[in-house]
Amino acid sequence: MTDLNPVSAACVADLPQDALREVAPRYLEEPRGRWLGQAGALVLPRTVEEVAQTIRAAAEHRVGVVPYGGGTGLVGGQVCPDGPAPIVLGLERMTATRAIYPEENVMVVESGAILSDIHDAAQEADRLFPLSIAAKGSARIGGLLSTNAGGVNVLRYGNARDLCLGVEAVLPDGSVWHGLKRLRKDNTGYDLRNLLIGAEGTLGVITAAALMLAPRPAEEGTALMVVEDPRAALALLALARAHAGEGVSAFELMSGQGLRFLAETMPDLRQPFAEPPDWLVLIDLGLARGLAPAGVLERIFEEALEAGLAHDGLIAQSEAQRHDFWELREQIPEANRLIGSVSSHDISVPLGAIPDFIARAGEAIARLGDFRVNCFGHLGDGNLHYNVFPASGHDRAEHLGARDTVKATVHDLVHGFGGSVSAEHGIGRLKVEDLERYGDPAKLAAMRAVKAALDPLGIMNPGAVLRG
Amino acid sequence: MTDLNPVSAACVADLPQDALREVAPRYLEEPRGRWLGQAGALVLPRTVEEVAQTIRAAAEHRVGVVPYGGGTGLVGGQVCPDGPAPIVLGLERMTATRAIYPEENVMVVESGAILSDIHDAAQEADRLFPLSIAAKGSARIGGLLSTNAGGVNVLRYGNARDLCLGVEAVLPDGSVWHGLKRLRKDNTGYDLRNLLIGAEGTLGVITAAALMLAPRPAEEGTALMVVEDPRAALALLALARAHAGEGVSAFELMSGQGLRFLAETMPDLRQPFAEPPDWLVLIDLGLARGLAPAGVLERIFEEALEAGLAHDGLIAQSEAQRHDFWELREQIPEANRLIGSVSSHDISVPLGAIPDFIARAGEAIARLGDFRVNCFGHLGDGNLHYNVFPASGHDRAEHLGARDTVKATVHDLVHGFGGSVSAEHGIGRLKVEDLERYGDPAKLAAMRAVKAALDPLGIMNPGAVLRG
């Protein structure tokens, strides 16, 4: 790879002039405030041709390009703090729904489309686009695909990559790959689609995608169940799937710590139980015709009671109550933000290792000092957000010196269990060292070879995923 | 890429001696008899280390390596007819189940494991490994992954790639990627797993895989329904999914021609209807507790009757009857083989385009001559096996001159509909020209760059997928 240049006047002259904009501060803000980005130019294209022109100009002038979707990524992949200031390429003006095929369960959208707008468009066609994350109101599909976003429905419907049948993309040489197939089966060559998905903009820019929709479940239901511990939660998951099969849309773990954080930061939010239990799960069912979710949830709860897996529970009796239960789960990240974590970890371990991991991580963190742990997340996927906070009355600022030790403690443990130190957020710039430390050497070498082959100039999102 | 060498005595000396075998003819047979392969040496390793030693020796001596699983591939990916005779690397002695985790729905197997043995092992653990194809009794999982096999349950459970959480693989430089993670979410870097899956052994050798299992459906049921035409079949699919959601495990299209071929070649096979209808579908349901499949199939059939989508049908009343219905579907490829096709096509088109494709392809083939068409397959995936046969009483040998025209006619039409000329069989050596003709140029360039980056010597399965 060659050294990159700053954006020169000659480079700007080669960019699509109608798409040039003044750089606004929001493009340079890392959501957790870790660092400030920089931009030599801001391009907001409206067409794939304008994206291609931008990439060709960047290649010609050896200038970095940082693709920017909704800006919600949590690992800094969209914000470049060092090296020559790059072109920031925002996809926010490419938001069209190009086509929708309800009878095929397919929708073709441009990559600037906001996730909740895609939800709405699917619903209008009586379909479901199942990808859902807390930031759905601002995250854009191009970024969600580039980071292979996960979220709450992975258990049933898979990650972002599993919901994408084809992409249109501009490759690092400025060529356009017209890969917007809407086929369930297509074995014509290497899986370039999955290579771009999750590459975080380092191998090209996704400009449009053919998304898989699902039939809307005929009826939905939600329950909160109090469990003794994570092991009981796992057994309850198996029980729920034995009853409802793929009908289990989400199975989320929450802790008493999470409920206490909600009570502390959002006193108006209705708490489900008089005393926050140590552990509880949110179970969401979406069933085909002929099965009433509330009835199925009751049977699951009764069997769970008998088996000693659950000892209290609430089954939503209305859509409003379902919304309230989900609100608890979805406000936890905001409560965490208000409390202020010492270190946050987006990790996964094999499902069977979850109880041991939680127990051993708790012991290890306790040995490091007086911390509060809010462990919650997508239990059905083995994906936990294991976040460490100062003791009550203390401030994160007191613990900044401990951050690296806390992080290494959690990540070493995860790695020892055969887990992942980035389950759904990606590598971005924040976890490049983690990837180097925990990644398999043969895989890393192959990744570097692929990067050098597809982006020999190193212009695409320089410094993200792999060191430049 | 450099020119490859034949297998020299020095190369043989560097191979794992315990794994060397005499070359038996079966390793050189293309299943449809298109060509004869060649082998300079046959290696049947028992460990990943022996695979790595073989690849290192091949790299050292610039010798090609052709990985060989069950030998059932239909596009010649496992049989190399020209260039210097390569090392054939058979995985048949690596068949261990390394671990099974029923509570995680995960199983770790070596790549020589036969698919039906994996089915049995999953069943013993009260789980389902859903990948299923007609050749399940001899196909091996390494080959099934390397070709991203499809089959009859893709509608519900996805292709082979969707059922694999991680792989162990030997890369073209002889390094071993220890990627046997069993995680549902792992966003640490490029998706090397999906790059190897479907690469048909041209980017490395998969030696073991962590497979996703599914809970066994509580109850299963199967029906045959007679439909007016493919458009009615599609509407019936939507109706079935509205009733049973993901519970629709398979939705297979068959034609009167297929039933007549079965009657002609397998007179002992019980025919379901007195007169073969023009079109029929096989619907397979696997449901969670509380829903009786036969009852759901009855309701689907009643609504289909009312809506004019179906006008006759049979719902299996026993496991034996289910087996009989499936036997019809699964014997069609063998009946085709006995009849002898002029040209066979494994194609997919967008679901909504299926009726038009079938109509226009029928017209185009009729213009070419007096042929019989057996069009059948995985309707729910948009994947049809569109096979063209001589008229009754005539032999394929009379039509060999028309084969290329027939193939081009079908493939051009598929391409025009935005379809794929290889839906589930892959490219192998038989479809290299098709890939060059119909593939997107930007994707092809990217594929060549990836191949050159990961296998700069061009030793891995030379001539498959991409021209050497």
mmCIF file of N, CA and C in Angstrom, chain A residues 60 62 160 184 237 284 311 360 419 461:
data_model
loop_
_atom_site.group_PDB
_atom_site.id
_atom_site.type_symbol
_atom_site.label_atom_id
_atom_site.label_comp_id
_atom_site.label_asym_id
_atom_site.label_seq_id
_atom_site.Cartn_x
_atom_site.Cartn_y
_atom_site.Cartn_z
ATOM 1 N N GLU A 60 -7.360 7.963 -7.931
ATOM 2 C CA GLU A 60 -6.473 8.767 -8.780
ATOM 3 C C GLU A 60 -5.518 9.615 -7.935
ATOM 4 N N ARG A 62 -4.940 9.167 -4.607
ATOM 5 C CA ARG A 62 -4.432 8.440 -3.429
ATOM 6 C C ARG A 62 -4.935 9.082 -2.127
ATOM 7 N N ALA A 160 -27.605 -9.344 9.858
ATOM 8 C CA ALA A 160 -27.849 -8.571 8.636
ATOM 9 C C ALA A 160 -27.474 -9.361 7.398
ATOM 10 N N ARG A 184 -32.654 -16.846 -3.907
ATOM 11 C CA ARG A 184 -32.342 -17.628 -2.698
ATOM 12 C C ARG A 184 -31.172 -18.565 -2.935
ATOM 13 N N LEU A 237 -35.003 -21.103 27.557
ATOM 14 C CA LEU A 237 -34.940 -20.912 26.104
ATOM 15 C C LEU A 237 -35.227 -22.221 25.375
ATOM 16 N N ASP A 284 -40.207 -13.127 23.274
ATOM 17 C CA ASP A 284 -41.122 -12.605 22.271
ATOM 18 C C ASP A 284 -41.477 -13.726 21.294
ATOM 19 N N HIS A 311 -39.708 -18.309 38.514
ATOM 20 C CA HIS A 311 -40.537 -18.239 39.717
ATOM 21 C C HIS A 311 -41.436 -17.013 39.762
ATOM 22 N N ARG A 360 -17.619 -16.446 36.153
ATOM 23 C CA ARG A 360 -16.180 -16.188 36.266
ATOM 24 C C ARG A 360 -15.848 -14.735 35.981
ATOM 25 N N GLY A 419 -14.897 -17.551 22.505
ATOM 26 C CA GLY A 419 -15.882 -16.540 22.148
ATOM 27 C C GLY A 419 -15.339 -15.483 21.217
ATOM 28 N N ASN A 461 -11.631 3.346 3.701
ATOM 29 C CA ASN A 461 -11.737 3.422 5.161
ATOM 30 C C ASN A 461 -10.404 3.100 5.834
#
